[in-house]
Amino acid sequence: MDIPKTYDPKQAEQRHYERWEKAGCFAPEINRDPHAPVFSIVIPPPNVTGSLHMGHALQHTLMDVMTRHKRMCGYRTLWLPGQDHAGISTQKVVSDQLEKEGLSRHDLGREKFIERVWRWRHESGGQILQQMRREGASVDWSRERFTMDEGLSRAVREVFVRLYEEGMIYRGERIVNWCPNDQTVLSDLEVAKVARAGKLYYLQYPVKTNDGERRHITVATTRPETMLGDTAVAVNPLDERYRDLVGAKLILPLTDRLIPVIADEFVDPEFGTGAVKVTPAHDPNDYEMGVRHDLPQVVVIDQHALMTEAAGKGFFGLDRYKAREKVVENFETLGLLEKVIDYEFSISTCERCHQVIEPLISTQWFCRMDEMRDLALGLMGREKKPRFSPEVPYEKVYTSWLENLRDWTISRQLWWGHQIPAWYDKEGNVYVARSVEEARAKAGTDELEQDPDVLDTWFSSALWPFSTLGWPDETDDLKTYYPTSVLVTGRDIIFLWVSRMVMTGMKFMSETPFHDVVITGTVLDKHGQRMSKTKRNGVDPLDIFDKYGVDATRVALSAAGAGTDIRWNDNQVEPYRNFANKIWNAARFCLLNSEGARVSPEALRAAEGLALHDRWILSRLNRTARDVSQAIGEYQFHEAVQTLYHFFWDDFCDWYIELSKWDVTAEQTSAGRDCARTRLISVLEQALRLLHPFMPYITEELWQRLPGVSEGLLHEAYGGSEATIMLTAYPQGNREAIDERAEWEMQMVIDLISRVRNIRAEMNIKPSERVRLLVGAGEEKLREVFAANTDQIARLARASEITVRERLDAPRASARAVLSGGAEVAVPLEGLIDFAQERARLERERDKLQKEAARLDAQLANPQFTERAPAEKVNELRERLADITGRLRALSETLEALR
RNA sequence: AGGCACGUACGUCAAUGGUAGACGGCUUCCCUUACAAGGAAGAGGUUGGGGGUUCGAGUCCCUCCGUGCCUACCA
């Protein structure tokens, strides 16, 4: 058999994915058990414009681990893939392409432009899905969805119409967030607040008096240019300074308008001058105040952030920042600029293009959220669903956001997206319908024009868990896979996406869209900075795959703590690349000694007369299986990884293989040898199954090479499928197979061997040199354990002979050690031993033990402790103290003998 | 401005209120026929400072220092 010494991940990565896919392993239909429990996940649809980043790799890995695990547990398993049309981003990508050709989207016209976007999507969009194949993601490609698919678009129209008919969607004029660059309205969630160092300008507005008295009110503002649209100045009704001026008129400088002084509780008397200029058309708070006081709205800034005609001759057409300078200059000239101070404040910017948002009054479509919000809050209140992991702090983040939820601006002035299903007749009457035909029927005329706006991208995403399964039709998929089992995503879209899915899910399906929500940490760069394109500090997962292999990368990502941010550093993957190589070589050893062996479940049963190391590894295997399943179930992937890593490396490689070597590598063919080989390879096979959800490629690659693997090993739900490790049964860990006694006995043997190795290292005994071992053990049980395993101990401790007695009887010139359980071991070293050095070594150990004994003594002597602590805990300490005391006694005697 | 996290070995991170661990790195020895991406043995911590609750605190409470994140209508 020809197996290379070093694992080459690329080879395995190329070989298996396509085969799995062709065999239909990813589709739930592979499961032929009609009573199988169901497990389903919908992928957070990546943007068509996106390419894979580490955040995806992390989330996809966790989703795939869960999916593969549940599939191996016999669940009917669906992981549904798909993509989001990503309105603004996609439109921008294609617009930029056009720009390079010297064209704008308006040159093409709406229809041609959309055609072009579709072409782009088919040609270069969605590379991310190809990249997912490399990740090993076991998604069902036959159910792939796109938010602009006909089916999903139908769901969008259906939801829109129903909500409209219930009065939850309405059209109205409001102040909104406008991006002058993207030329569209944005929802509050798409606006990012950024701290900026700016100035606070103090402007004086003269009071119009009849007696010629010269008075003024000073207002403070960060945006002087908006003063051209002021229609009032507001003060707090309780503010003594201005009480007599409420109701008075002010002369608004640079214009010919008079504006009133009004009283409103919104005004904080402590801030600035206690007087606020009110610009209802260009500030959300002022807008509200304007509504309360019935103030006129003077629009002085337009959709391109240029000053309008209403701003006055001198300002018309100026950019808003130019206008700002000019207003300030004019105030200075007029002697009305009181002062300018440095001031840091936060401004609203467009999340995508970072342009400063301009609040504008505009007619848009809105969605009332109160009813759906209450549905979601009720679900959390009654059933505590969805269950967030980690629960702290996300459950609270989610609910407190819902409690403060406001109406959602759902229209966007874009071309790429779901066009709003509303039509207008010549009189401007609106007809909301599922199709133009339905609208015509409602209107009684064919002369209708559809609303040009499209819906917020998140509107269709909000329906994802049921629209992808066929809603509004009552499909089998919908009945089977809704609600989904778990949603895996980042914290940045809890509001944008998670909460909205819950709300629409409750509204239209009357059930939570997912039982659990796993919030992953953010992948940061090695300095703890967020990865971003502009900073160019992003890491391409494909580079990591090339460098270390997909499996190693997946394990490294799974090993990150639950919910905590991950400071990414390439070399963190190295240990897992090494781990993969370790697995490879362990399997290599098994395979090189596999003649006469075959994978066999019977070999894993405890039986009479099994050697200690066999009983032990079976116990460890079952314990590991149990712990891993529990960890995955609790979304503690790092614990699962740690458990598997140590089982495979420490238990299986370092001890079990070493202890099996003698039997397995025997030159003579024998039933005993075949038996040992079969057991070894069967344990390996189980270990590969346990590792498979995390490391799909290497486990499949090795599994296929094991002798005796066949369809017969598959989980019964997959009977008739082709042989692959991904359809075998996941080891559950049998509680009865956990053999505490075997684990204790083995621990004694390991302890003895380690002590001898320690002596050898400290005494500089060459590896090639065999030593004699004298073991003294008062307990008969222990003597039996050592006696039964002398061959093993001799091989691993490199001893020539071993004598086990009740009492240690060793020559003075020996190096000694005391084991737990009170046993002692001595290595006679005639002529080699430095007595002073040996005494010092043992004294050091004695001091350590004495300290611990003293601490335990004190704790046990404290009646408060023995009375209040649980009896189990107290006993544990007593036993430990007894053990230490025994060892101390033995040590003292040894030291005495060396004097 | 409020709210929420976090601070543990040289580095990156784990630890239901019960003996502080892992993986790199480091030191010494070994190319022992699965693996030098390996094996064996080690060194390294009064868990950011201070106070409190408790028989017992990395873990719970308070406070200070430092670092992140989120929310917000103070012009």
Coordinates of N, CA and C in Angstrom, one line a residue, chain A residues 592-740:
Chain A
L592 N -1.1 0.3 7.3 CA 0.1 -0.4 6.9 C 0.1 -1.8 7.7
N593 N -0.7 -1.8 8.7 CA -0.8 -3.1 9.5 C -2.3 -3.6 9.5
S594 N -2.9 -3.6 8.3 CA -4.3 -3.9 8.3 C -4.6 -5.2 7.6
E595 N -3.6 -5.9 7.2 CA -3.8 -7.2 6.5 C -4.5 -8.1 7.5
G596 N -5.6 -8.7 7.1 CA -6.4 -9.6 7.9 C -7.4 -8.9 8.8
A597 N -7.5 -7.6 8.7 CA -8.4 -6.8 9.5 C -9.5 -6.2 8.7
R598 N -10.6 -5.9 9.3 CA -11.7 -5.2 8.6 C -12.5 -4.4 9.7
V599 N -13.0 -3.3 9.2 CA -13.8 -2.5 10.1 C -15.0 -3.3 10.6
S600 N -15.2 -3.4 11.9 CA -16.3 -4.2 12.4 C -16.8 -3.7 13.7
P601 N -18.1 -3.4 13.7 CA -18.8 -2.9 14.9 C -18.6 -3.9 16.1
E602 N -18.6 -5.2 15.8 CA -18.5 -6.2 16.9 C -17.2 -6.0 17.6
A603 N -16.2 -5.5 17.0 CA -14.9 -5.4 17.6 C -14.9 -4.3 18.7
L604 N -16.0 -3.5 18.7 CA -16.1 -2.4 19.7 C -16.9 -2.8 20.9
R605 N -17.3 -4.1 21.0 CA -18.1 -4.5 22.2 C -17.1 -4.9 23.3
A606 N -17.5 -4.5 24.5 CA -16.7 -5.0 25.6 C -16.8 -6.5 25.7
A607 N -15.8 -7.2 26.0 CA -15.9 -8.7 26.1 C -15.0 -9.2 27.2
E608 N -15.2 -10.4 27.6 CA -14.4 -11.1 28.6 C -13.0 -11.1 28.1
G609 N -12.0 -10.9 29.0 CA -10.7 -11.2 28.7 C -10.0 -10.1 27.9
L610 N -10.6 -9.0 27.7 CA -10.0 -7.9 26.9 C -8.8 -7.3 27.8
A611 N -7.8 -6.9 27.1 CA -6.7 -6.3 27.7 C -7.1 -4.9 28.3
L612 N -6.3 -4.4 29.2 CA -6.6 -3.2 29.9 C -6.7 -2.0 28.8
H613 N -5.8 -2.0 27.9 CA -5.8 -0.8 27.0 C -7.0 -0.9 26.1
D614 N -7.5 -2.1 25.8 CA -8.6 -2.2 24.9 C -9.9 -1.8 25.7
R615 N -10.0 -2.2 26.9 CA -11.2 -1.8 27.7 C -11.2 -0.3 27.9
W616 N -9.9 0.2 28.1 CA -9.8 1.6 28.3 C -10.2 2.5 27.1
I617 N -9.7 2.1 25.9 CA -10.0 2.9 24.7 C -11.5 2.9 24.4
L618 N -12.1 1.8 24.6 CA -13.5 1.7 24.3 C -14.3 2.6 25.3
S619 N -13.8 2.7 26.5 CA -14.4 3.6 27.4 C -14.2 5.1 27.0
R620 N -13.0 5.3 26.7 CA -12.7 6.7 26.3 C -13.4 7.1 25.0
L621 N -13.6 6.2 24.1 CA -14.3 6.5 22.8 C -15.7 6.8 23.2
N622 N -16.4 6.1 24.0 CA -17.8 6.3 24.3 C -17.9 7.6 25.1
R623 N -17.0 7.9 26.0 CA -17.1 9.1 26.8 C -16.9 10.3 25.8
T624 N -16.0 10.2 24.9 CA -15.7 11.3 23.9 C -17.0 11.5 23.1
A625 N -17.6 10.4 22.6 CA -18.8 10.6 21.7 C -19.9 11.3 22.5
R626 N -20.0 10.9 23.8 CA -21.1 11.5 24.5 C -20.8 13.0 24.7
D627 N -19.6 13.3 25.1 CA -19.2 14.7 25.4 C -19.3 15.6 24.1
V628 N -18.9 15.0 23.0 CA -18.9 15.8 21.7 C -20.4 16.1 21.3
S629 N -21.2 15.1 21.4 CA -22.6 15.3 21.0 C -23.2 16.4 21.9
Q630 N -22.9 16.3 23.1 CA -23.5 17.3 24.1 C -23.0 18.7 23.7
A631 N -21.7 18.8 23.5 CA -21.2 20.1 23.1 C -21.8 20.7 21.9
I632 N -21.9 19.8 20.8 CA -22.5 20.3 19.6 C -23.9 20.8 19.9
G633 N -24.7 20.0 20.6 CA -26.0 20.3 20.9 C -26.2 21.6 21.6
E634 N -25.2 22.0 22.4 CA -25.2 23.2 23.1 C -24.5 24.4 22.4
Y635 N -24.1 24.1 21.2 CA -23.4 25.1 20.3 C -22.1 25.5 20.9
Q636 N -21.5 24.6 21.7 CA -20.2 24.8 22.3 C -19.2 24.1 21.4
F637 N -19.0 24.6 20.2 CA -18.1 23.9 19.2 C -16.7 23.9 19.7
H638 N -16.2 24.8 20.4 CA -14.8 24.8 20.8 C -14.6 23.7 21.8
E639 N -15.6 23.4 22.6 CA -15.5 22.2 23.5 C -15.4 20.9 22.8
A640 N -16.3 20.8 21.7 CA -16.3 19.6 20.9 C -14.9 19.4 20.3
V641 N -14.4 20.5 19.8 CA -13.1 20.4 19.1 C -12.0 19.9 20.1
Q642 N -12.0 20.6 21.2 CA -11.0 20.2 22.2 C -11.1 18.8 22.7
T643 N -12.3 18.3 22.9 CA -12.5 16.9 23.3 C -12.0 16.0 22.2
L644 N -12.3 16.3 21.0 CA -11.9 15.4 19.9 C -10.4 15.4 19.7
Y645 N -9.8 16.6 19.8 CA -8.4 16.7 19.6 C -7.6 15.9 20.6
H646 N -8.0 16.0 21.9 CA -7.3 15.2 22.9 C -7.6 13.8 22.9
F647 N -8.8 13.4 22.5 CA -9.1 12.0 22.4 C -8.2 11.4 21.3
F648 N -8.2 12.1 20.1 CA -7.4 11.5 19.0 C -5.9 11.5 19.3
W649 N -5.5 12.6 19.7 CA -4.0 12.7 19.8 C -3.5 12.0 21.1
D650 N -4.0 12.4 22.2 CA -3.5 11.9 23.4 C -3.9 10.4 23.7
D651 N -5.2 10.1 23.6 CA -5.6 8.8 24.0 C -5.3 7.8 22.9
F652 N -5.8 8.2 21.7 CA -5.6 7.2 20.6 C -4.2 7.0 20.1
C653 N -3.6 8.2 19.8 CA -2.2 8.1 19.2 C -1.1 7.8 20.2
D654 N -1.1 8.6 21.3 CA 0.0 8.5 22.2 C 0.0 7.2 23.0
W655 N -1.2 6.8 23.4 CA -1.3 5.6 24.2 C -1.9 4.4 23.5
Y656 N -3.0 4.5 22.9 CA -3.6 3.3 22.4 C -2.8 2.6 21.3
I657 N -2.4 3.5 20.3 CA -1.6 2.9 19.2 C -0.3 2.3 19.8
E658 N 0.4 3.0 20.7 CA 1.6 2.6 21.3 C 1.4 1.2 22.0
L659 N 0.3 1.2 22.7 CA 0.1 -0.1 23.5 C -0.4 -1.2 22.6
S660 N -0.9 -0.9 21.4 CA -1.3 -1.9 20.5 C -0.2 -2.5 19.6
K661 N 0.8 -1.7 19.6 CA 1.9 -1.9 18.6 C 2.4 -3.4 18.6
W662 N 2.6 -3.8 19.8 CA 3.2 -5.2 19.9 C 2.3 -6.2 19.2
D663 N 1.0 -6.2 19.5 CA 0.1 -7.1 19.0 C -0.1 -6.9 17.5
V664 N -0.2 -5.7 17.1 CA -0.6 -5.3 15.7 C 0.5 -5.6 14.7
T665 N 1.8 -5.4 15.2 CA 2.9 -5.5 14.3 C 3.6 -6.8 14.3
A666 N 2.9 -7.8 15.0 CA 3.5 -9.1 15.1 C 3.8 -9.6 13.7
E667 N 4.9 -10.3 13.5 CA 5.3 -10.7 12.2 C 4.4 -11.9 11.8
Q668 N 4.2 -12.8 12.8 CA 3.4 -14.0 12.5 C 1.9 -13.7 12.4
T669 N 1.3 -14.3 11.3 CA -0.1 -14.2 11.2 C -0.7 -15.0 12.3
S670 N -1.8 -14.4 13.0 CA -2.4 -15.1 14.0 C -3.8 -14.6 14.2
A671 N -4.7 -15.3 14.8 CA -6.0 -14.8 15.1 C -5.9 -13.6 16.1
G672 N -5.0 -13.7 17.0 CA -4.8 -12.6 17.9 C -4.4 -11.3 17.2
R673 N -3.5 -11.4 16.3 CA -3.1 -10.3 15.5 C -4.2 -9.7 14.7
D674 N -5.0 -10.5 14.0 CA -6.1 -10.0 13.3 C -7.1 -9.3 14.2
C675 N -7.3 -9.9 15.3 CA -8.3 -9.4 16.3 C -7.8 -8.0 16.7
A676 N -6.5 -7.9 17.1 CA -6.0 -6.6 17.5 C -6.1 -5.5 16.4
R677 N -5.8 -6.0 15.2 CA -5.8 -5.1 14.0 C -7.2 -4.6 13.7
T678 N -8.1 -5.6 13.8 CA -9.6 -5.2 13.6 C -10.1 -4.2 14.6
R679 N -9.7 -4.4 15.9 CA -10.1 -3.5 16.9 C -9.5 -2.1 16.7
L680 N -8.2 -2.1 16.4 CA -7.6 -0.8 16.2 C -8.2 0.0 15.0
I681 N -8.5 -0.7 13.9 CA -9.0 0.0 12.8 C -10.5 0.3 13.0
S682 N -11.2 -0.4 13.8 CA -12.6 -0.1 14.1 C -12.7 1.1 15.0
V683 N -11.7 1.2 16.0 CA -11.7 2.4 16.8 C -11.4 3.6 15.9
L684 N -10.4 3.5 15.0 CA -10.1 4.5 14.1 C -11.3 5.0 13.3
E685 N -12.1 4.0 12.9 CA -13.2 4.3 12.0 C -14.2 5.1 12.8
Q686 N -14.4 4.8 14.1 CA -15.4 5.5 14.9 C -14.8 6.9 15.2
A687 N -13.5 7.0 15.3 CA -13.0 8.4 15.6 C -13.1 9.2 14.3
L688 N -13.0 8.6 13.1 CA -13.2 9.4 11.9 C -14.6 9.9 11.8
R689 N -15.6 9.0 12.2 CA -17.0 9.5 12.2 C -17.2 10.7 13.1
L690 N -16.6 10.6 14.3 CA -16.7 11.7 15.2 C -16.1 13.0 14.7
L691 N -15.1 12.8 13.9 CA -14.4 14.0 13.4 C -15.1 14.6 12.1
H692 N -15.8 13.7 11.5 CA -16.3 14.1 10.1 C -17.1 15.4 10.0
P693 N -18.0 15.8 10.9 CA -18.7 17.0 10.8 C -17.7 18.2 10.7
F694 N -16.6 18.1 11.4 CA -15.6 19.2 11.4 C -14.6 19.1 10.3
M695 N -14.2 17.9 9.9 CA -13.2 17.6 8.9 C -13.7 16.7 7.9
P696 N -14.6 17.2 7.0 CA -15.3 16.2 6.1 C -14.3 15.6 5.1
Y697 N -13.3 16.3 4.6 CA -12.5 15.8 3.5 C -11.5 14.7 4.0
I698 N -10.7 15.0 5.0 CA -9.7 14.0 5.4 C -10.4 12.7 5.9
T699 N -11.5 12.9 6.6 CA -12.2 11.7 7.2 C -12.7 10.8 6.1
E700 N -13.3 11.5 5.0 CA -13.8 10.7 3.9 C -12.7 10.0 3.2
E701 N -11.6 10.7 2.9 CA -10.5 10.2 2.2 C -9.9 9.0 2.9
L702 N -9.8 9.0 4.2 CA -9.2 7.9 4.9 C -10.3 6.8 5.1
W703 N -11.5 7.2 5.3 CA -12.5 6.1 5.5 C -12.6 5.2 4.3
Q704 N -12.6 5.9 3.1 CA -12.7 5.1 1.9 C -11.6 4.0 1.8
R705 N -10.5 4.3 2.4 CA -9.3 3.4 2.3 C -9.4 2.3 3.3
L706 N -10.2 2.4 4.3 CA -10.2 1.4 5.4 C -10.8 0.0 4.8
P707 N -10.2 -1.1 5.2 CA -10.7 -2.4 4.7 C -12.0 -2.7 5.4
G708 N -12.9 -3.1 4.5 CA -14.2 -3.6 5.1 C -15.3 -2.5 5.1
V709 N -15.0 -1.3 4.6 CA -16.1 -0.3 4.6 C -17.0 -0.6 3.5
S710 N -18.3 -0.4 3.7 CA -19.3 -0.7 2.7 C -20.6 -0.1 3.1
E711 N -21.6 -0.2 2.3 CA -22.9 0.3 2.6 C -23.4 -0.2 3.9
G712 N -22.9 -1.4 4.3 CA -23.4 -2.0 5.5 C -23.1 -1.1 6.7
L713 N -22.2 -0.2 6.6 CA -21.9 0.7 7.8 C -22.8 1.9 7.9
L714 N -23.6 2.1 6.9 CA -24.4 3.4 6.9 C -25.5 3.3 8.0
H715 N -25.9 4.5 8.4 CA -27.0 4.6 9.3 C -28.2 4.0 8.6
E716 N -29.1 3.4 9.3 CA -30.2 2.6 8.7 C -31.1 3.5 7.8
A717 N -31.1 4.8 8.2 CA -32.0 5.7 7.4 C -31.5 5.9 5.9
Y718 N -30.2 5.5 5.7 CA -29.6 5.7 4.4 C -29.3 4.4 3.7
G719 N -30.0 3.4 4.1 CA -29.8 2.1 3.4 C -30.0 2.2 1.9
G720 N -29.1 1.6 1.2 CA -29.2 1.7 -0.3 C -28.4 2.8 -0.9
S721 N -27.9 3.7 -0.1 CA -27.1 4.7 -0.7 C -25.7 4.2 -0.8
E722 N -24.9 5.0 -1.5 CA -23.5 4.6 -1.7 C -22.7 4.8 -0.5
A723 N -21.6 4.0 -0.3 CA -20.9 4.1 0.9 C -20.1 5.4 1.1
T724 N -20.4 6.1 2.1 CA -19.6 7.3 2.4 C -19.7 7.5 3.9
I725 N -18.7 8.1 4.4 CA -18.7 8.3 5.9 C -19.8 9.3 6.3
M726 N -20.1 10.2 5.3 CA -21.1 11.2 5.8 C -22.5 10.6 6.0
L727 N -22.7 9.4 5.6 CA -24.0 8.8 5.9 C -24.0 7.6 6.9
T728 N -22.8 7.5 7.6 CA -22.7 6.6 8.7 C -23.4 7.1 9.9
A729 N -23.6 6.3 10.9 CA -24.2 6.8 12.1 C -23.2 7.5 13.0
Y730 N -23.6 8.6 13.5 CA -22.7 9.3 14.4 C -22.7 8.6 15.8
P731 N -21.5 8.3 16.3 CA -21.4 7.6 17.6 C -22.0 8.4 18.7
Q732 N -22.9 7.8 19.4 CA -23.7 8.6 20.4 C -23.0 8.5 21.8
G733 N -22.2 7.5 22.0 CA -21.6 7.4 23.3 C -22.6 6.6 24.2
N734 N -22.2 5.4 24.5 CA -23.1 4.6 25.3 C -22.6 4.7 26.8
R735 N -23.5 5.1 27.6 CA -23.2 5.4 29.0 C -22.6 4.1 29.7
E736 N -23.2 3.0 29.3 CA -22.8 1.7 30.0 C -21.4 1.3 29.5
A737 N -21.0 1.8 28.4 CA -19.7 1.5 27.9 C -18.6 2.3 28.5
I738 N -19.0 3.3 29.3 CA -18.0 4.0 30.0 C -17.5 3.2 31.3
D739 N -16.3 2.9 31.3 CA -15.7 1.9 32.3 C -14.8 2.7 33.2
E740 N -15.3 3.1 34.3 CA -14.6 4.0 35.2 C -13.3 3.2 35.7

